[in-house]
């Protein structure tokens, strides 16, 4: 009798919970896959689930997007695990060595993190997040309840809400009553910029390590509080591709352990079992490698996890249904089913191997903390530029990388800037030891030259931090004692009764201060040449603020200098010890420029987004956005600077339109052409010429019977034959004319991330500010033919034209907004050149 009563109570309780916990179909009022769900309704679904099942789920808002949408994490496990959830989290950090309050307990659940919808128009996976959450919580699903006994599941339902809603809202407006599977209809042709990217047109799946965007910053902060054992990143690809899951393609970075490789294979075999049973096609070990450190699979991998990408056919062309090349109809319901299967399969296999997953995770971090990963055991940043040091320290802090200080007087190490082992002093350096939980990530980010197991890679091949930040650094093979880093104080108070003020100008932090001064309408000048005052030397580009003309702004200037921690020196007069006095024509007044940037159809949205974000979120300086299709002479009235990001522009092909732009430049306008935009400008006969491929011409002229057959290729090698012409992204040493305002704040050399092989002829009537000579490749892979092209040419230049000028960069100087050392040069182009 008692047993019957208990059974009745159990069934009553279960049915009651089921009534409270609604399935996605019940809550939304439509079947998953019959339409796309707006982000706010996904948030509402997760909220109702958290309310219905608090004993099994915690819901946390971890941030907001630029457009104000919520970023959420749902944490799901058994009631017993949820009751001690924070202790599980802390214990997991003890396994890594990040938390050292007491020994770690290895009898602990494995943590699986599922990241959905990082690309907004790859929209099936946020639908999947609701289905996955329901099945994990559903009381009648005994299988998932068994998994949750030894796993904690973290679900991020949408990493990119702004991009998702851009796509979903557009599709909803374009689609009719019934889905049209014809791939040529308008619901399968998304307009610029598409929903893939976030508000500022950034690809959030290239931003994990760099954290330039608020979504990434908030996510990585939370990620580092958990450090999961398994991380899955859900994507979509072309409508005609089968499903992709791990194991990944080569190249694998050398820091990836045998266990990480092998368990990818174990997970993949479990997926294959379910896909085979359903007759679904899939592929593995192709295209998607594990190398570039800022992906949603590599970043977790370099932090000790099993990091994986899952790719379903669909993305923006998929709609609710689409006819594929094989004349099959791919539906949103199909896409949901496939991603749901790999979601559950990943949890299942992790649960089955939970004890092994934990033991290998602990071993990974024990090795990192006790032996240090890689040849080099200590990295020393000897750079004394305060602005650059602070930027680098912020990067370390955001990634949980431990650093300190070292003061050894004589050490031998690898000099990144010369490429040789040298003796140096480590006095007052930033020291990063390889003996720490983030050891693998440190090696990946600091290694001078990354080793490629396969040159056919998916992304750039060089990103070493000393080049990215432009900081003098050394890699040392010995373990050095690293002391606590002493934070520098805030800027000293600035007197308001001096004749004038001198501000050092040698980092992007100084460019931010310059932009702020212009915004505050403070009159300022810059020195074209070096000078000395009271025995102290000042570099060209030094900012000069005089009391005269700023009488009512001096207190504001003093407050701003303190806020920006700007290095300000007061002067009592305008007479210099050496160099030019403040009244000289070598001292130039800086006028506040009105800036426009081209955007819209024809513009690379990523490239436009980088500039937009740089101005709004970093320089805090206004930039107007104008559609490229609407640009003409009248649109440029009252505009001083026009930024032309990478893209393909119709107005540059039209003689009449180009003539209008030329007239505007001659009257004092300034164009800044970036990447492929520079190549288009070079076709206009404005004094800039793209360098011809002379080597290829010579080879063609010399072709004879002996090498007549060199063009014959094997079909099976078609993907690799083009590698000789391939430059996915490598670092080159650029020799700078730092007497030109464009290069103020730089030394004799600058390290550029070069993508492609575009070079420009040396200009006779212009300024060749940045040039590449022979043998100047510093790091990364470049195909043999492409390498021959990248030499003896200009990559950064200024062509005067009447009262105006054309500034061009052969490559993107602020690539993905993580190439920190190029930001000041772009600011120089806007604020200093032509003044």
XYZ file of N, CA, C and O in Angstrom, residues 544-633:
360
model
N 51.430 70.020 -28.481
C 51.673 71.290 -27.786
C 50.332 71.977 -27.553
O 49.565 72.220 -28.489
N 50.042 72.267 -26.292
C 48.838 73.010 -25.924
C 49.283 74.299 -25.247
O 49.974 74.258 -24.220
N 48.939 75.437 -25.824
C 49.340 76.734 -25.277
C 48.190 77.355 -24.484
O 47.011 77.133 -24.783
N 48.578 78.122 -23.489
C 47.571 78.842 -22.697
C 46.811 79.824 -23.580
O 45.589 79.949 -23.466
N 47.547 80.490 -24.469
C 46.948 81.452 -25.383
C 45.921 80.743 -26.274
O 46.236 79.783 -26.975
N 44.704 81.214 -26.246
C 43.650 80.613 -27.041
C 42.881 79.535 -26.315
O 41.839 79.064 -26.789
N 43.385 79.090 -25.148
C 42.725 78.040 -24.369
C 42.432 78.493 -22.938
O 42.267 77.661 -22.041
N 42.370 79.804 -22.733
C 42.252 80.324 -21.372
C 41.080 79.713 -20.603
O 41.205 79.402 -19.411
N 39.942 79.547 -21.277
C 38.758 79.030 -20.594
C 38.691 77.504 -20.612
O 37.716 76.905 -20.154
N 39.742 76.854 -21.127
C 39.736 75.389 -21.251
C 40.832 74.718 -20.413
O 40.950 73.492 -20.423
N 41.637 75.501 -19.709
C 42.814 74.929 -19.055
C 42.455 73.963 -17.932
O 43.109 72.922 -17.768
N 41.429 74.264 -17.167
C 41.035 73.331 -16.112
C 40.503 72.038 -16.716
O 40.776 70.937 -16.221
N 39.747 72.167 -17.790
C 39.248 70.976 -18.481
C 40.418 70.150 -19.020
O 40.422 68.920 -18.917
N 41.405 70.843 -19.587
C 42.603 70.144 -20.076
C 43.302 69.403 -18.936
O 43.695 68.238 -19.092
N 43.465 70.068 -17.809
C 44.133 69.438 -16.667
C 43.370 68.205 -16.195
O 43.970 67.157 -15.899
N 42.040 68.299 -16.143
C 41.222 67.158 -15.723
C 41.329 66.002 -16.716
O 41.418 64.832 -16.328
N 41.321 66.337 -18.003
C 41.423 65.301 -19.029
C 42.785 64.625 -18.988
O 42.886 63.401 -19.161
N 43.841 65.386 -18.764
C 45.183 64.806 -18.689
C 45.265 63.791 -17.566
O 45.876 62.719 -17.712
N 44.619 64.106 -16.450
C 44.617 63.175 -15.324
C 43.780 61.933 -15.648
O 44.173 60.804 -15.349
N 42.627 62.132 -16.272
C 41.760 61.010 -16.649
C 42.466 60.053 -17.603
O 42.370 58.833 -17.460
N 43.172 60.599 -18.580
C 43.862 59.781 -19.579
C 45.247 59.337 -19.123
O 45.935 58.634 -19.865
N 45.639 59.752 -17.922
C 46.976 59.439 -17.412
C 48.038 59.856 -18.423
O 49.010 59.149 -18.685
N 47.826 61.024 -19.029
C 48.702 61.505 -20.093
C 49.973 62.116 -19.503
O 49.923 62.840 -18.505
N 51.119 61.838 -20.116
C 52.392 62.414 -19.651
C 52.526 63.871 -20.097
O 52.877 64.157 -21.244
N 52.209 64.805 -19.223
C 52.195 66.233 -19.548
C 53.357 66.942 -18.849
O 53.600 66.723 -17.663
N 54.068 67.788 -19.605
C 55.141 68.620 -19.047
C 54.778 70.083 -19.272
O 54.378 70.468 -20.374
N 54.895 70.894 -18.243
C 54.606 72.327 -18.388
C 55.838 73.056 -18.902
O 56.977 72.655 -18.642
N 55.611 74.118 -19.668
C 56.705 74.951 -20.163
C 56.396 76.405 -19.810
O 55.234 76.822 -19.766
N 57.449 77.165 -19.578
C 57.269 78.556 -19.146
C 57.404 79.549 -20.289
O 57.194 80.743 -20.106
N 57.774 79.058 -21.489
C 57.917 79.952 -22.632
C 58.028 79.156 -23.912
O 58.142 77.927 -23.906
N 58.021 79.869 -25.054
C 58.026 79.213 -26.352
C 59.382 79.073 -26.993
O 59.490 78.630 -28.142
N 60.462 79.456 -26.261
C 61.809 79.349 -26.796
C 62.394 77.995 -26.444
O 62.481 77.629 -25.270
N 62.839 77.253 -27.451
C 63.374 75.921 -27.233
C 64.893 75.957 -27.145
O 65.556 76.831 -27.726
N 65.477 74.960 -26.441
C 66.938 74.842 -26.365
C 67.499 74.545 -27.757
O 68.433 75.196 -28.222
N 66.941 73.534 -28.394
C 67.296 73.188 -29.769
C 66.009 72.879 -30.516
O 64.971 72.588 -29.924
N 66.076 72.913 -31.829
C 64.878 72.675 -32.623
C 64.119 73.961 -32.841
O 64.615 75.064 -32.607
N 62.877 73.839 -33.279
C 62.085 74.997 -33.669
C 61.220 75.493 -32.515
O 60.670 74.704 -31.747
N 61.107 76.819 -32.413
C 60.277 77.419 -31.383
C 58.795 77.236 -31.727
O 58.427 76.884 -32.853
N 57.946 77.505 -30.759
C 56.519 77.230 -30.947
C 55.896 78.093 -32.048
O 54.853 77.737 -32.600
N 56.507 79.220 -32.376
C 55.965 80.072 -33.427
C 56.433 79.701 -34.815
O 56.022 80.328 -35.796
N 57.254 78.665 -34.931
C 57.801 78.259 -36.222
C 56.733 77.632 -37.111
O 55.738 77.088 -36.634
N 56.972 77.689 -38.440
C 56.051 77.023 -39.354
C 56.247 75.513 -39.346
O 55.558 74.786 -40.054
N 57.190 75.021 -38.547
C 57.371 73.574 -38.347
C 56.529 73.076 -37.172
O 56.586 71.914 -36.809
N 55.782 73.991 -36.575
C 54.819 73.643 -35.529
C 53.434 73.913 -36.096
O 53.118 75.047 -36.473
N 52.597 72.873 -36.194
C 51.359 72.953 -36.967
C 50.126 72.903 -36.073
O 50.025 72.068 -35.173
N 49.198 73.777 -36.367
C 47.908 73.769 -35.685
C 47.096 72.575 -36.187
O 47.038 72.314 -37.393
N 46.477 71.852 -35.271
C 45.660 70.687 -35.639
C 44.193 71.096 -35.614
O 43.654 71.452 -34.568
N 43.578 71.066 -36.762
C 42.158 71.397 -36.849
C 41.326 70.132 -36.662
O 41.723 69.044 -37.067
N 40.170 70.299 -36.068
C 39.281 69.154 -35.851
C 38.650 68.750 -37.188
O 37.867 69.500 -37.765
N 38.981 67.542 -37.700
C 38.452 67.154 -39.011
C 37.053 66.557 -38.922
O 36.711 65.872 -37.950
N 36.252 66.821 -39.931
C 34.961 66.150 -40.099
C 35.207 64.898 -40.934
O 35.750 64.971 -42.039
N 34.802 63.742 -40.405
C 35.176 62.454 -40.995
C 33.940 61.701 -41.463
O 32.942 61.592 -40.739
N 34.009 61.191 -42.691
C 32.997 60.285 -43.236
C 33.650 58.952 -43.574
O 34.840 58.895 -43.908
N 32.858 57.895 -43.503
C 33.329 56.576 -43.939
C 32.285 55.946 -44.849
O 31.076 56.058 -44.593
N 32.747 55.298 -45.897
C 31.839 54.613 -46.811
C 31.369 53.303 -46.201
O 32.130 52.571 -45.571
N 30.121 53.011 -46.408
C 29.521 51.784 -45.896
C 28.482 51.316 -46.905
O 28.290 51.932 -47.944
N 27.825 50.221 -46.629
C 26.769 49.740 -47.510
C 27.259 48.815 -48.611
O 28.385 48.314 -48.574
N 26.419 48.606 -49.600
C 26.677 47.650 -50.671
C 28.019 47.919 -51.346
O 28.337 49.060 -51.685
N 28.791 46.876 -51.527
C 30.106 46.985 -52.142
C 31.230 47.072 -51.142
O 32.388 46.815 -51.474
N 30.917 47.426 -49.905
C 31.936 47.576 -48.866
C 32.049 46.270 -48.090
O 31.037 45.630 -47.782
N 33.266 45.869 -47.782
C 33.478 44.717 -46.906
C 32.935 45.079 -45.520
O 33.473 45.965 -44.858
N 31.858 44.432 -45.065
C 31.249 44.848 -43.795
C 32.189 44.715 -42.608
O 32.146 45.535 -41.687
N 33.052 43.687 -42.609
C 34.018 43.545 -41.518
C 34.954 44.746 -41.458
O 35.231 45.290 -40.381
N 35.447 45.153 -42.639
C 36.393 46.264 -42.702
C 35.739 47.570 -42.269
O 36.335 48.368 -41.538
N 34.512 47.803 -42.713
C 33.804 49.012 -42.300
C 33.539 48.995 -40.803
O 33.655 50.019 -40.121
N 33.189 47.826 -40.281
C 32.908 47.709 -38.862
C 34.109 48.008 -37.991
O 33.985 48.614 -36.915
N 35.282 47.597 -38.445
C 36.506 47.867 -37.680
C 36.707 49.372 -37.486
O 37.003 49.835 -36.384
N 36.548 50.119 -38.572
C 36.758 51.571 -38.506
C 35.669 52.220 -37.675
O 35.930 53.091 -36.826
N 34.440 51.810 -37.891
C 33.302 52.340 -37.141
C 33.510 52.138 -35.638
O 33.364 53.060 -34.832
N 33.871 50.924 -35.262
C 34.097 50.602 -33.849
C 35.280 51.379 -33.292
O 35.233 51.881 -32.159
N 36.338 51.511 -34.081
C 37.519 52.240 -33.622
C 37.152 53.677 -33.254
O 37.578 54.192 -32.218
N 36.361 54.309 -34.102
C 35.990 55.698 -33.846
C 35.010 55.816 -32.684
O 35.203 56.639 -31.784
N 33.969 55.010 -32.685
C 32.910 55.183 -31.686
C 33.284 54.648 -30.311
O 32.965 55.271 -29.289
N 33.945 53.487 -30.274
C 34.162 52.821 -28.995
C 35.575 53.001 -28.444
O 35.802 52.739 -27.256
N 36.523 53.434 -29.281
C 37.893 53.561 -28.794
C 38.378 55.017 -28.852
O 38.798 55.575 -27.840
N 38.301 55.627 -30.027
C 38.681 57.035 -30.120
C 37.606 57.958 -29.557
O 37.883 59.099 -29.197
N 36.376 57.465 -29.501
C 35.245 58.281 -29.044
C 35.160 59.578 -29.843
O 34.950 60.664 -29.299
N 35.292 59.424 -31.166
C 35.306 60.563 -32.075
C 34.253 60.315 -33.153
O 34.121 59.194 -33.660
N 33.487 61.327 -33.535
C 32.380 61.095 -34.470
C 32.849 60.743 -35.876
O 33.797 61.321 -36.397
N 32.186 59.781 -36.469
C 32.407 59.430 -37.869
C 31.045 59.246 -38.521
O 30.181 58.546 -38.001
N 30.829 59.919 -39.635
C 29.575 59.770 -40.360
C 29.650 58.580 -41.296
O 30.683 58.315 -41.911
N 28.557 57.855 -41.415
C 28.496 56.683 -42.296
C 27.630 57.024 -43.500
O 26.486 57.459 -43.346
N 28.188 56.841 -44.681
C 27.457 57.173 -45.905
C 27.519 55.986 -46.854
O 28.557 55.335 -46.995
N 26.397 55.672 -47.468
C 26.351 54.553 -48.402
C 27.236 54.827 -49.606
O 27.182 55.913 -50.199
N 28.028 53.836 -49.965
C 28.971 54.005 -51.074
C 28.260 54.345 -52.371
O 28.810 55.059 -53.218
N 27.046 53.858 -52.537
C 26.303 54.114 -53.774
C 25.830 55.566 -53.871
O 25.385 56.006 -54.924
N 25.907 56.303 -52.763
C 25.393 57.670 -52.745
C 26.504 58.712 -52.673
O 26.226 59.906 -52.515
N 27.737 58.280 -52.787
C 28.847 59.219 -52.650
C 29.044 60.016 -53.937
O 29.006 59.481 -55.042
N 29.215 61.321 -53.776
C 29.575 62.194 -54.892
C 30.143 63.483 -54.301
O 30.290 63.621 -53.081
N 30.442 64.429 -55.149
C 31.057 65.660 -54.685
C 30.192 66.422 -53.701
O 30.679 66.963 -52.702
